[in-house]
């Protein structure tokens, strides 16, 4: 789950909280890692894979509409900026800072 949390740029506690409804609805299974019993593995169920496939169609449609309204070039630039903001290097620049 640590790798998944890192990929989603979310802490493990928040990830666990967000996964509960998916597990409850039978979209994922969370199991103990057979190689490291302290770790958990998250996997899509068949139902989860089907829902992901459905959502991909909707996502692609939303992206096309966004690009039509915002512009293809500006959309690509926005994605690049967001990728930088979500990067570990960007996060590291703020490590150790306290909130106001």
Short mmCIF file of C-alpha atoms in Angstrom, two decimals:
data_model
loop_
_atom_site.label_atom_id
_atom_site.label_comp_id
_atom_site.label_asym_id
_atom_site.label_seq_id
_atom_site.Cartn_x
_atom_site.Cartn_y
_atom_site.Cartn_z
CA UNK A 1 0.00 0.00 0.00
CA UNK A 2 2.97 2.29 0.51
CA UNK A 3 3.78 2.27 -3.20
CA UNK A 4 0.14 3.01 -4.03
CA UNK A 5 0.07 5.88 -1.53
CA UNK A 6 3.23 7.32 -3.07
CA UNK A 7 1.84 7.00 -6.60
CA UNK A 8 -1.35 8.79 -5.57
CA UNK A 9 0.54 11.42 -3.55
CA UNK A 10 -1.47 10.65 -0.43
CA UNK A 11 -0.48 9.43 3.01
CA UNK A 12 -1.10 5.80 3.98
CA UNK A 13 -3.77 6.63 6.54
CA UNK A 14 -5.81 8.66 4.05
CA UNK A 15 -5.35 5.91 1.46
CA UNK A 16 -6.65 3.25 3.85
CA UNK A 17 -9.67 5.42 4.62
CA UNK A 18 -10.38 5.95 0.90
CA UNK A 19 -10.02 2.26 0.06
CA UNK A 20 -12.62 1.08 2.60
CA UNK A 21 -15.68 1.90 0.44
CA UNK A 22 -14.03 0.25 -2.58
CA UNK A 23 -13.38 -2.89 -0.57
CA UNK A 24 -16.89 -2.81 0.92
CA UNK A 25 -18.41 -2.57 -2.56
CA UNK A 26 -16.34 -5.51 -3.83
CA UNK A 27 -14.23 -3.46 -6.24
CA UNK A 28 -10.88 -4.28 -4.59
CA UNK A 29 -9.43 -6.83 -2.20
CA UNK A 30 -6.79 -6.02 0.37
CA UNK A 31 -4.63 -8.94 1.43
CA UNK A 32 -1.53 -9.52 3.50
CA UNK A 33 1.60 -9.66 1.34
CA UNK A 34 2.90 -13.23 1.35
CA UNK A 35 6.52 -12.00 1.16
CA UNK A 36 6.22 -9.36 3.91
CA UNK A 37 3.40 -9.94 6.38
CA UNK A 38 3.62 -6.31 7.56
CA UNK A 39 2.60 -5.11 4.11
CA UNK A 40 -0.76 -5.18 2.38
CA UNK A 41 -1.49 -5.75 -1.30
CA UNK A 42 -4.39 -4.09 -3.09
CA UNK A 43 -5.89 -5.74 -6.16
CA UNK A 44 -8.89 -5.09 -8.37
CA UNK A 45 -11.62 -7.68 -8.41
CA UNK A 46 -13.37 -8.63 -11.66
CA UNK A 47 -16.12 -6.23 -10.70
CA UNK A 48 -13.52 -3.53 -10.02
CA UNK A 49 -11.84 -4.10 -13.38
CA UNK A 50 -15.20 -3.78 -15.13
CA UNK A 51 -15.94 -0.53 -13.27
CA UNK A 52 -12.48 0.79 -14.19
CA UNK A 53 -13.14 0.02 -17.85
CA UNK A 54 -16.48 1.90 -17.65
CA UNK A 55 -14.88 4.86 -15.94
CA UNK A 56 -12.08 5.04 -18.55
CA UNK A 57 -14.68 5.69 -21.25
CA UNK A 58 -16.18 8.52 -19.18
CA UNK A 59 -12.72 9.92 -18.34
CA UNK A 60 -11.68 9.98 -21.98
CA UNK A 61 -14.88 11.80 -22.90
CA UNK A 62 -14.34 14.37 -20.14
CA UNK A 63 -10.74 14.91 -21.29
CA UNK A 64 -11.85 15.51 -24.88
CA UNK A 65 -14.44 18.06 -23.72
CA UNK A 66 -11.88 19.78 -21.48
CA UNK A 67 -9.35 19.99 -24.30
CA UNK A 68 -11.99 21.35 -26.67
CA UNK A 69 -12.84 24.11 -24.20
CA UNK A 70 -9.35 24.84 -22.81
CA UNK A 71 -7.24 23.99 -25.84
CA UNK A 72 -5.04 20.98 -26.54
CA UNK A 73 -1.77 22.86 -26.06
CA UNK A 74 -2.84 24.57 -22.83
CA UNK A 75 -4.18 21.25 -21.51
CA UNK A 76 -0.83 19.56 -22.12
CA UNK A 77 0.99 22.44 -20.42
CA UNK A 78 -1.35 22.19 -17.42
CA UNK A 79 -0.68 18.45 -17.12
CA UNK A 80 3.07 19.11 -17.17
CA UNK A 81 2.81 21.69 -14.39
CA UNK A 82 0.62 19.40 -12.30
CA UNK A 83 3.12 16.54 -12.77
CA UNK A 84 5.87 18.79 -11.37
CA UNK A 85 3.71 19.79 -8.39
CA UNK A 86 2.94 16.12 -7.67
CA UNK A 87 6.58 15.03 -7.98
CA UNK A 88 8.68 13.79 -5.05
CA UNK A 89 11.23 16.50 -5.82
CA UNK A 90 8.64 19.24 -5.39
CA UNK A 91 7.39 17.68 -2.17
CA UNK A 92 10.96 17.43 -0.86
CA UNK A 93 11.35 21.18 -1.27
CA UNK A 94 8.76 21.60 1.49
CA UNK A 95 9.88 18.81 3.85
CA UNK A 96 10.28 20.01 7.39
CA UNK A 97 8.17 23.11 6.93
CA UNK A 98 5.49 23.75 9.51
CA UNK A 99 2.04 25.14 8.87
CA UNK A 100 1.26 28.69 9.89
#
